[in-house]
XYZ file of C-alpha atoms in Angstrom:
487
model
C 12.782 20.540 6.548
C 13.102 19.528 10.586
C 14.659 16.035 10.920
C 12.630 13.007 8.788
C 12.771 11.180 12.578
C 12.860 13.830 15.518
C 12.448 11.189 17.934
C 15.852 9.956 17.343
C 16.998 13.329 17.357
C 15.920 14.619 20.686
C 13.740 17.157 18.782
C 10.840 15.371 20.323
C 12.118 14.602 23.446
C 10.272 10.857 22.929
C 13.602 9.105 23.219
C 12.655 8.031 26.158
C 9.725 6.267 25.178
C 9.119 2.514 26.543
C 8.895 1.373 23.308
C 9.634 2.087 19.776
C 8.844 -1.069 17.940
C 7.807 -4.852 18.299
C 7.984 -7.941 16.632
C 6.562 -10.816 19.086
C 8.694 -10.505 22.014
C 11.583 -8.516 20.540
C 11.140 -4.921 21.635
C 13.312 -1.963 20.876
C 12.971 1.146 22.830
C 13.851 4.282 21.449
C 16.819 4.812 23.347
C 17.966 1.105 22.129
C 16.932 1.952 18.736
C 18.622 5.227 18.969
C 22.016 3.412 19.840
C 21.535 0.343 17.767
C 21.253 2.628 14.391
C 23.117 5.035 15.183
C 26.398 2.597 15.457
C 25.354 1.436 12.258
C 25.132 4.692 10.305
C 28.523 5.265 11.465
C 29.466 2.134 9.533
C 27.670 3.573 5.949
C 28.044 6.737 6.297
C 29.841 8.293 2.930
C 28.003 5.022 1.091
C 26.762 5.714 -2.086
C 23.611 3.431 -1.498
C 23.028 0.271 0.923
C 20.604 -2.838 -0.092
C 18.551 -3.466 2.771
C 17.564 -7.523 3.365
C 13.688 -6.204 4.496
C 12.610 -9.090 6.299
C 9.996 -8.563 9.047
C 11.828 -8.030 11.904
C 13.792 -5.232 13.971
C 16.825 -5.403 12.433
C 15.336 -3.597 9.020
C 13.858 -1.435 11.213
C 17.785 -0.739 12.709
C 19.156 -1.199 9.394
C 16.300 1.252 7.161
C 16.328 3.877 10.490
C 20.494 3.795 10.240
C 20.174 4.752 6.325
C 18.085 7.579 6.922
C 20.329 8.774 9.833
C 23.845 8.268 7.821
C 21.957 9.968 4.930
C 22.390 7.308 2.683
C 20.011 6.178 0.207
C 18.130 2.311 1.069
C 16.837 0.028 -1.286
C 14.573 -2.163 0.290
C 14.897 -5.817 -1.485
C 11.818 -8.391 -1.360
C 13.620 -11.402 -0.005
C 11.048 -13.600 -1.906
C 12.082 -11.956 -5.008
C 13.679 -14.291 -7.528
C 17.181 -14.542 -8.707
C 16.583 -12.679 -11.915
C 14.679 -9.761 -10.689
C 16.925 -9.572 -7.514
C 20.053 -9.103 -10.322
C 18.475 -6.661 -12.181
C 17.874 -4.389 -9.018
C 21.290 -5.032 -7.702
C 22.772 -4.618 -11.096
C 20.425 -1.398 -11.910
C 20.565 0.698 -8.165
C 24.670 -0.296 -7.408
C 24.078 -0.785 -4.120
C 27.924 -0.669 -2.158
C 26.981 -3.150 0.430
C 23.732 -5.239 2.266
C 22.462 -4.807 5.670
C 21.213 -8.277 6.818
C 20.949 -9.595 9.686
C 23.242 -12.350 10.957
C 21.175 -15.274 10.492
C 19.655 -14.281 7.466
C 20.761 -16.743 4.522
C 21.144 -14.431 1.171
C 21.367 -15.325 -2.236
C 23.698 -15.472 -5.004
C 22.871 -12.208 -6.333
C 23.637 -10.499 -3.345
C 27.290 -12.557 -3.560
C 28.818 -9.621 -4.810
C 28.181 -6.672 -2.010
C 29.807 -6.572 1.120
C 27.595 -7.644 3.830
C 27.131 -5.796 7.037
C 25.107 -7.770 9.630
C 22.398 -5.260 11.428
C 23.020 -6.443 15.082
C 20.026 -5.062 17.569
C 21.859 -5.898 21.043
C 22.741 -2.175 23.053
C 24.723 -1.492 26.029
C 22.985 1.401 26.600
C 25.769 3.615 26.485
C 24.320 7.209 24.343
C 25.480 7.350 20.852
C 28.647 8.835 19.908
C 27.937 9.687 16.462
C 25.669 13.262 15.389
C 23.725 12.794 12.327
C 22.893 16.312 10.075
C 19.952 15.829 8.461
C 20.952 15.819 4.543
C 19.016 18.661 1.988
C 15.112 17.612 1.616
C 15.860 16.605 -2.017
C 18.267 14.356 -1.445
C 17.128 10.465 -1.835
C 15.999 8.754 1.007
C 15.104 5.378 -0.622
C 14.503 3.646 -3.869
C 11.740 1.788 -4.110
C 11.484 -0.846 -6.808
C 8.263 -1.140 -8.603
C 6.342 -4.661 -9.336
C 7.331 -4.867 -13.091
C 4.274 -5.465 -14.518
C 4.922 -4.245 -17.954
C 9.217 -4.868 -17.684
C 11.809 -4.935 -15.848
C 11.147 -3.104 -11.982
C 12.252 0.601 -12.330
C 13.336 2.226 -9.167
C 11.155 4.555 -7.703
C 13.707 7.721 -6.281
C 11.907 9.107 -3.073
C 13.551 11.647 -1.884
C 13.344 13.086 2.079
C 10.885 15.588 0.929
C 8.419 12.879 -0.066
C 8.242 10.637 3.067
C 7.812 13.730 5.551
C 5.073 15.558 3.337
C 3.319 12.272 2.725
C 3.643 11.080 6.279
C 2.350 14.686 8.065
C -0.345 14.946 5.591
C -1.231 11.531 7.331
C -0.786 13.049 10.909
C -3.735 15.932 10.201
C -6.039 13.896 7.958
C -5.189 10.657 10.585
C -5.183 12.876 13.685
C -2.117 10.672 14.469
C 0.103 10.990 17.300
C 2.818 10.066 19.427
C 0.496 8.313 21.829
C -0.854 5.924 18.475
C 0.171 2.373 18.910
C -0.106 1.003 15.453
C -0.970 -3.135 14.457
C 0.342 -4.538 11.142
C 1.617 -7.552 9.482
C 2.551 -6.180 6.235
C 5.986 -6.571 4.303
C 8.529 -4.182 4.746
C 10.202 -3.918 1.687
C 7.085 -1.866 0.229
C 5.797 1.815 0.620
C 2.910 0.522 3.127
C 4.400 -1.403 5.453
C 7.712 0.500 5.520
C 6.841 4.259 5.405
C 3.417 4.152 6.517
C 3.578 1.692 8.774
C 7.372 1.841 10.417
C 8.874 5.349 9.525
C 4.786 6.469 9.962
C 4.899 6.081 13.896
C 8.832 6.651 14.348
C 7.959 10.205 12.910
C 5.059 10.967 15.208
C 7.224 9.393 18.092
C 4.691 6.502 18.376
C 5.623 2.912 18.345
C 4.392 -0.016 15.941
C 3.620 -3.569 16.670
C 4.662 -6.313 13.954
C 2.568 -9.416 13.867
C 5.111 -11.243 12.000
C 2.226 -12.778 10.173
C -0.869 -12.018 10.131
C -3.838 -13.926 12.037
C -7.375 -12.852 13.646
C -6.083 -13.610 16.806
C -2.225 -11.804 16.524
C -4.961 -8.678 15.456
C -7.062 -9.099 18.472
C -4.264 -9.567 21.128
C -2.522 -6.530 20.002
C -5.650 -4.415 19.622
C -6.696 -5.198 23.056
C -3.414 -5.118 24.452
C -2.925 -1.142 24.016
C -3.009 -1.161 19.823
C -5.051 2.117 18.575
C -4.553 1.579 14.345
C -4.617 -1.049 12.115
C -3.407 -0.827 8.500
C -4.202 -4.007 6.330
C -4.434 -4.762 2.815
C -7.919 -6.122 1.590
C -7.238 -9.630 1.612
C -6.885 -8.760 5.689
C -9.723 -7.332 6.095
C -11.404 -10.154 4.245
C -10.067 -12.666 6.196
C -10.989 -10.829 9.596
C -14.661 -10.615 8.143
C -14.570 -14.200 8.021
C -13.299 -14.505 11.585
C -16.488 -11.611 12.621
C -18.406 -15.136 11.496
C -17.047 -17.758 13.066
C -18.214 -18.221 16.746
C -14.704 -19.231 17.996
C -12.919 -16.060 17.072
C -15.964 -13.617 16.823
C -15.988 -12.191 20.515
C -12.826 -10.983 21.141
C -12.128 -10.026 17.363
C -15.618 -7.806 17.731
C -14.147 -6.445 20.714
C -10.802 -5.301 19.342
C -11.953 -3.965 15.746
C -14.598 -1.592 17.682
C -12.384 -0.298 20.334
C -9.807 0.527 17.559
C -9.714 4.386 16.736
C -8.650 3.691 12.866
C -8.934 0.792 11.028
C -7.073 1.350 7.593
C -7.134 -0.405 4.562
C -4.983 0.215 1.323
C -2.813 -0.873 -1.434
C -5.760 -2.086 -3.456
C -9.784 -1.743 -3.596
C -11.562 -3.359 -0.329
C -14.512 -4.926 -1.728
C -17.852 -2.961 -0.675
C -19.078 -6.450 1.359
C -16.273 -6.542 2.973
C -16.380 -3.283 4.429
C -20.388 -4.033 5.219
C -19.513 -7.265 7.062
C -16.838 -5.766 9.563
C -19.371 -2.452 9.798
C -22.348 -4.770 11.101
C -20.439 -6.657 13.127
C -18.376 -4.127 14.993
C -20.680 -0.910 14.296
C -16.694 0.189 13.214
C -15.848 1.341 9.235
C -12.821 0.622 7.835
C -11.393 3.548 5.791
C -9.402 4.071 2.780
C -6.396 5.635 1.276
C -5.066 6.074 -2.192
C -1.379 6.055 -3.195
C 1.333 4.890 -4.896
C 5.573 4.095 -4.716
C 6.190 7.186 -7.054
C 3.587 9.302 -5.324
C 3.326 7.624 -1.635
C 0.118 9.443 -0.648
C -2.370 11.348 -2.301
C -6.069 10.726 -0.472
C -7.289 9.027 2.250
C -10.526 9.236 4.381
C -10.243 11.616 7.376
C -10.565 10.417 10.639
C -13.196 12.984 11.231
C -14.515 12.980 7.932
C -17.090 10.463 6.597
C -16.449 7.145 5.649
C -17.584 5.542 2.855
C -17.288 2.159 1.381
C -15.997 2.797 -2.443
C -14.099 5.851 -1.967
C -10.372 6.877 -0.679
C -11.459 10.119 0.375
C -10.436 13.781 -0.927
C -7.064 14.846 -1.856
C -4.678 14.749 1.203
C -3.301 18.600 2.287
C -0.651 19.497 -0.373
C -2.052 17.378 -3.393
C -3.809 18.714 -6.688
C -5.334 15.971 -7.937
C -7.342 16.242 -11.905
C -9.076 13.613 -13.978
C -8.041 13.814 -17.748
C -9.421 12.479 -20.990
C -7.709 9.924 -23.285
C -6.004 13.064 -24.848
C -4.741 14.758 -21.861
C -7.616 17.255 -21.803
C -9.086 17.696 -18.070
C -12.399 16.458 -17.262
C -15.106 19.178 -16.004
C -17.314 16.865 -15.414
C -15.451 14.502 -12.395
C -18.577 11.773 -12.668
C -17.197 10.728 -15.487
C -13.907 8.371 -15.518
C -10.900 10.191 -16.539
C -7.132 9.045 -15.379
C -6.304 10.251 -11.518
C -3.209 12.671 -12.666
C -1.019 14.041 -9.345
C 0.896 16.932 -8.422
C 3.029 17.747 -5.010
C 5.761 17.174 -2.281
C 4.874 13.745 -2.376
C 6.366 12.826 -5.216
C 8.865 10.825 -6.305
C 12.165 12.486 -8.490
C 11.861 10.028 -10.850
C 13.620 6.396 -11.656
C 16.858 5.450 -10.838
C 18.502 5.301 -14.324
C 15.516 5.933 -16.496
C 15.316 9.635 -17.640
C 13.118 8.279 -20.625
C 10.729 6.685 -18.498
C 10.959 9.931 -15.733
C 10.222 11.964 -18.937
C 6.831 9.968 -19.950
C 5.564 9.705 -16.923
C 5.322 13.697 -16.156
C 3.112 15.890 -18.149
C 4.484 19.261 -19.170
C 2.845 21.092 -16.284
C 4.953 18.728 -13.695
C 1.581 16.329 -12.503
C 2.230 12.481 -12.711
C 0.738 10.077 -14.964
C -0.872 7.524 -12.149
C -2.766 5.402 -15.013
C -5.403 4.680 -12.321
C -9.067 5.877 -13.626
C -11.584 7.305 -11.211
C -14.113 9.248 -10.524
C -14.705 12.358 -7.846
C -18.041 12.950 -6.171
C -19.411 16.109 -5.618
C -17.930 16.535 -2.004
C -14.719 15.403 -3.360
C -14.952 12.218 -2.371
C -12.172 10.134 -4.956
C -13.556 6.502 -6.469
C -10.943 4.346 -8.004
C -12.306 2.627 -10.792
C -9.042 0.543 -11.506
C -6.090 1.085 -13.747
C -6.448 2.110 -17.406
C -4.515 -0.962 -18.924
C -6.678 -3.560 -17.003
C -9.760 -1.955 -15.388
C -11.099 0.529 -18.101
C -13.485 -1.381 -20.377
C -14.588 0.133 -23.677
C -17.746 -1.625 -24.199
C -20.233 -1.259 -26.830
C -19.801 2.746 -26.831
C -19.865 3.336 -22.985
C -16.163 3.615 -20.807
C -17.000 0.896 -17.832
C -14.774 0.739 -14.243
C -14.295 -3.005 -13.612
C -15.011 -2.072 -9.987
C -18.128 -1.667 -9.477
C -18.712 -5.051 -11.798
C -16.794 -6.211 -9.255
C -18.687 -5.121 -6.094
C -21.675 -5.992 -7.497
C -20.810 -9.921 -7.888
C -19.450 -9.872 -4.778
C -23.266 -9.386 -3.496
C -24.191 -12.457 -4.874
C -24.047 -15.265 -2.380
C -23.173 -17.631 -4.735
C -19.813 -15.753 -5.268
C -16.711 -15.914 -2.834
C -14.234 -13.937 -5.070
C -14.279 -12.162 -8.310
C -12.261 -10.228 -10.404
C -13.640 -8.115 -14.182
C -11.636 -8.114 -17.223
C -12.193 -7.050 -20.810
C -11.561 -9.231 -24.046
C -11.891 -8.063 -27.781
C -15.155 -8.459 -28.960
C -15.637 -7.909 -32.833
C -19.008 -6.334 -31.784
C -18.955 -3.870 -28.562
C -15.318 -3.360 -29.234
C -14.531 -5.405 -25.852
C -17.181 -7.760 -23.647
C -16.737 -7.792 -20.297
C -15.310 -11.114 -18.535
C -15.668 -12.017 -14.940
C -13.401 -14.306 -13.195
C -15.542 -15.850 -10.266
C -14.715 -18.238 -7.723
C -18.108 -19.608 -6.471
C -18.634 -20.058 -2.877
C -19.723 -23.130 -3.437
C -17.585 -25.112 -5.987
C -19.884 -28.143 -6.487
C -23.075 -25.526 -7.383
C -21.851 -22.624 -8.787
C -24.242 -19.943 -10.222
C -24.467 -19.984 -13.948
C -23.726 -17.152 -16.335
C -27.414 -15.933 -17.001
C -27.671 -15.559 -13.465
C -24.704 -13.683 -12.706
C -25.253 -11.520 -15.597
C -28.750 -10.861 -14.587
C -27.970 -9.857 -11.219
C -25.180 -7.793 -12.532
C -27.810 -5.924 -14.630
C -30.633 -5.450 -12.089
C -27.867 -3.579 -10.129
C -25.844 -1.316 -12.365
C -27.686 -1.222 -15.612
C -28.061 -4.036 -18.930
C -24.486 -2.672 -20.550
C -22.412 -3.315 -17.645
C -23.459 -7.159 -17.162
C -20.382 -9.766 -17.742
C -21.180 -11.321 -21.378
C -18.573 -14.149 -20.450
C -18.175 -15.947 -16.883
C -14.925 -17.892 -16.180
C -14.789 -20.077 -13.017
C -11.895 -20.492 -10.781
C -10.742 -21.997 -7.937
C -8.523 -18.989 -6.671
C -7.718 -15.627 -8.469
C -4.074 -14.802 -8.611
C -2.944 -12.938 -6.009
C 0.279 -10.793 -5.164
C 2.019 -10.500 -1.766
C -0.111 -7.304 -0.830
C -3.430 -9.002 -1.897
C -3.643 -7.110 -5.352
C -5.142 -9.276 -7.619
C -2.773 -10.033 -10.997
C -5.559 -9.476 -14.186
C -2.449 -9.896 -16.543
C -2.571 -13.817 -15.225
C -6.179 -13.996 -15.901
C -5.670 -12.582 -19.342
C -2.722 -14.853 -20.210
């Protein structure tokens, strides 16, 4: 494998480049990145593996980019995680020390490990330090997962993973060194870490970090030189909004169409979303499909066809099969089956789990994804949702909460909704939607939702119970949390 980062090699000869990375006014080139990790790898180099304090800003850009260098393994830590989870990943990956940077306050959890403040400040003198680049398989991070059903298990990604994952990007993306990519997303996760920081570093591109994430902080960066924009769908909802709204619409319109990619992922963007920004901007947003154990596996080309539902076909280097409820694969792909993966994208397994590596490979060395789908004929993947929370079993038939989804999301007396299925001593399981109206004070009543529901899909699929809410629980990367509906 050539170097995961040939920039900061001199393999690309990009070192030279004006700029690497930005957060507001900070910039780093990448000859002060360059010298800004590479003193730092000299500090952890021979570590066993380094916590890495990912808040959004350069220094866990310095402090991931001087991991990867050293060859020592990062674990990214959510600094909003709380003090339970935060000891259980300490206390589970062993990190030696934490990269932080100076100001950064750090909690008790993190008492233990030796600090090393990530310092971004050069003197532009070249690095003394040469950096091999470690075996493929070794690990290049571990990446903790959300813990929905248990404790967070960490996801081993080895070197392998990030560059197949992140060139398969480069010829379905067309990306290149001349990309300037736009996101606000967290950097302690798979998105807004690989795809969207070691993504450009690897193409010898550069990244601008809205800190947080507005219209306008989308706009000005768009129109300022920005050609991609990766968001999560609570984004792109929110810059739908701003299409509508006089005060923001012009220059927001401007920016969106003169974008080459606009990218969503990390959950489904609803189909009226992606309708809204298309008719305002006459520009689609398209999708990708992935995962922290499997970082990519489809995604929309940027000179294929987008198409509001669907991730796209397998990216190069993934097999991708839909199986039955007893591991059989499906011939026919219109029906749901679960997505099961198999490439260099993978992850090795989790850090201290060879029970829960085992269960989630089948024999033949594919992974497990629990996410059901479908495939069209042109191979076009649609995510239905995942088996434990999306895959109703209603009256006979196997529904995808999705499209229930979509469908109330048509209805203009809905601003948000979210499907779920309850025991029913009759179909088996009913099918529940969780709606926030748009209008709290007149909400649409069941019959009608169910009725419109029906016209649209077909009379089994139509919610038998309608719960209203103010707001549906959401996580940090917009996902919406159906195990807090249930409970």
């Amino acid at each position: 494998m050539t170097s995961l980062l040939p920039a900061l090699s001199g393999a690309s000869g990009r070192t030279d480049s004006p700029e690497a990375v930005r957060f507001g006014e900070h910039v780093l080139t990448y000859a002060q990145l360059d010298e800004a990790s590479a003193s730092l790898a000299a500090r952890i180099a021979g570590a066993g593996r380094v916590a890495v304090w990912a808040t959004s800003t350069p220094g866990t850009v310095v402090a991931v980019v001087a991991a990867l260098r050293a060859g020592v393994p990062a674990v990214p830590l959510n600094p909003k995680t709380g003090e339970r989870e935060l000891a259980h990943i300490v206390a589970d990956s062993a990190p030696s020390a934490v990269l932080a940077g100076a100001g950064d306050a750090l909690p008790s959890a993190l008492g233990g490990l030796e600090r090393l403040d990530v310092g971004t400040a050069v003197t532009g003198r070249a690095p003394a330090a040469d950096f091999p680049e470690p075996p493929a398989e070794s690990p290049a991070l571990v990446v903790y997962t959300s813990g929905t059903t248990g404790p967070p298990k960490g996801a081993v990604l080895p070197r392998r993973a990030v560059a197949a994952s992140l060139d398969a990007l480069e010829d379905a993306w067309q990306w290149t060194g001349r990309d300037v990519l736009v996101h606000a997303l967290p950097l302690f996760h798979v998105h807004g870490l690989i795809l969207g920081v070691l993504g450009p570093l690897r193409r010898g591109g550069s990244v601008r970090h809205l800190g947080r994430f507005s219209a306008e902080g989308v706009a000005r960066e768009l129109l300022s030189g920005g050609t991609m924009l990766f968001g999560v769908p609570t984004m792109y909802h929110r810059l739908a909004g701003a299409l509508d709204d006089p005060a923001t619409a012009g220059k927001l319109t401007e920016a969106l169409a003169g974008a080459r990619l606009l990218v969503s992922g990390s959950a489904a963007l609803p189909v009226h979303d992606h309708e809204r920004i298309a008719a305002a901007t006459g520009r689609r947003v398209i999708e990708r499909y992935g995962m922290t154990e499997t970082l990519m596996n489809t995604g929309v080309r940027a000179d294929g066809a987008p198409r509001a539902g669907t991730v796209g076909p397998p990216l190069a280097g993934v097999e991708l099969r839909l199986v039955e409820e007893d591991g059989s694969v499906l011939r026919d792909t219109a029906s749901i089956g679960e997505i099961q993966v198999r490439g260099p994208n993978l992850f090795t397994g989790y850090l201290n789990r060879p029970d829960a590596t085992s269960a989630a490979f089948t024999e033949d060395g594919f992974f497990r994804t629990g996410d059901m789908a479908t495939i069209d004929a042109d191979g076009y993947v649609r995510i239905v949702g995942r088996k434990a929370t999306d895959l109703i079993k209603s009256g006979g038939y196997k529904i995808g909460a999705g499209e229930i989804e979509n469908a109330l999301l048509d209805h203009p007396g809905v601003r948000e909704a979210a499907v779920t299925g309850e025991p029913d001593a009759d179909l088996g399981e009913r099918i529940v939607a969780w709606v926030v109206p748009a209008d709290p004070g007149s909400p649409p009543s069941d019959g009608e939702l169910a009725d419109h529901v029906a016209v649209l899909l077909a009379p089994h699929k139509r919610p038998r119970v309608v719960r209203l809410l103010d707001a549906l629980p959401r996580n940090e990367l917009g996902k919406i949390m159906k195990r807090s509906l249930g409970a």
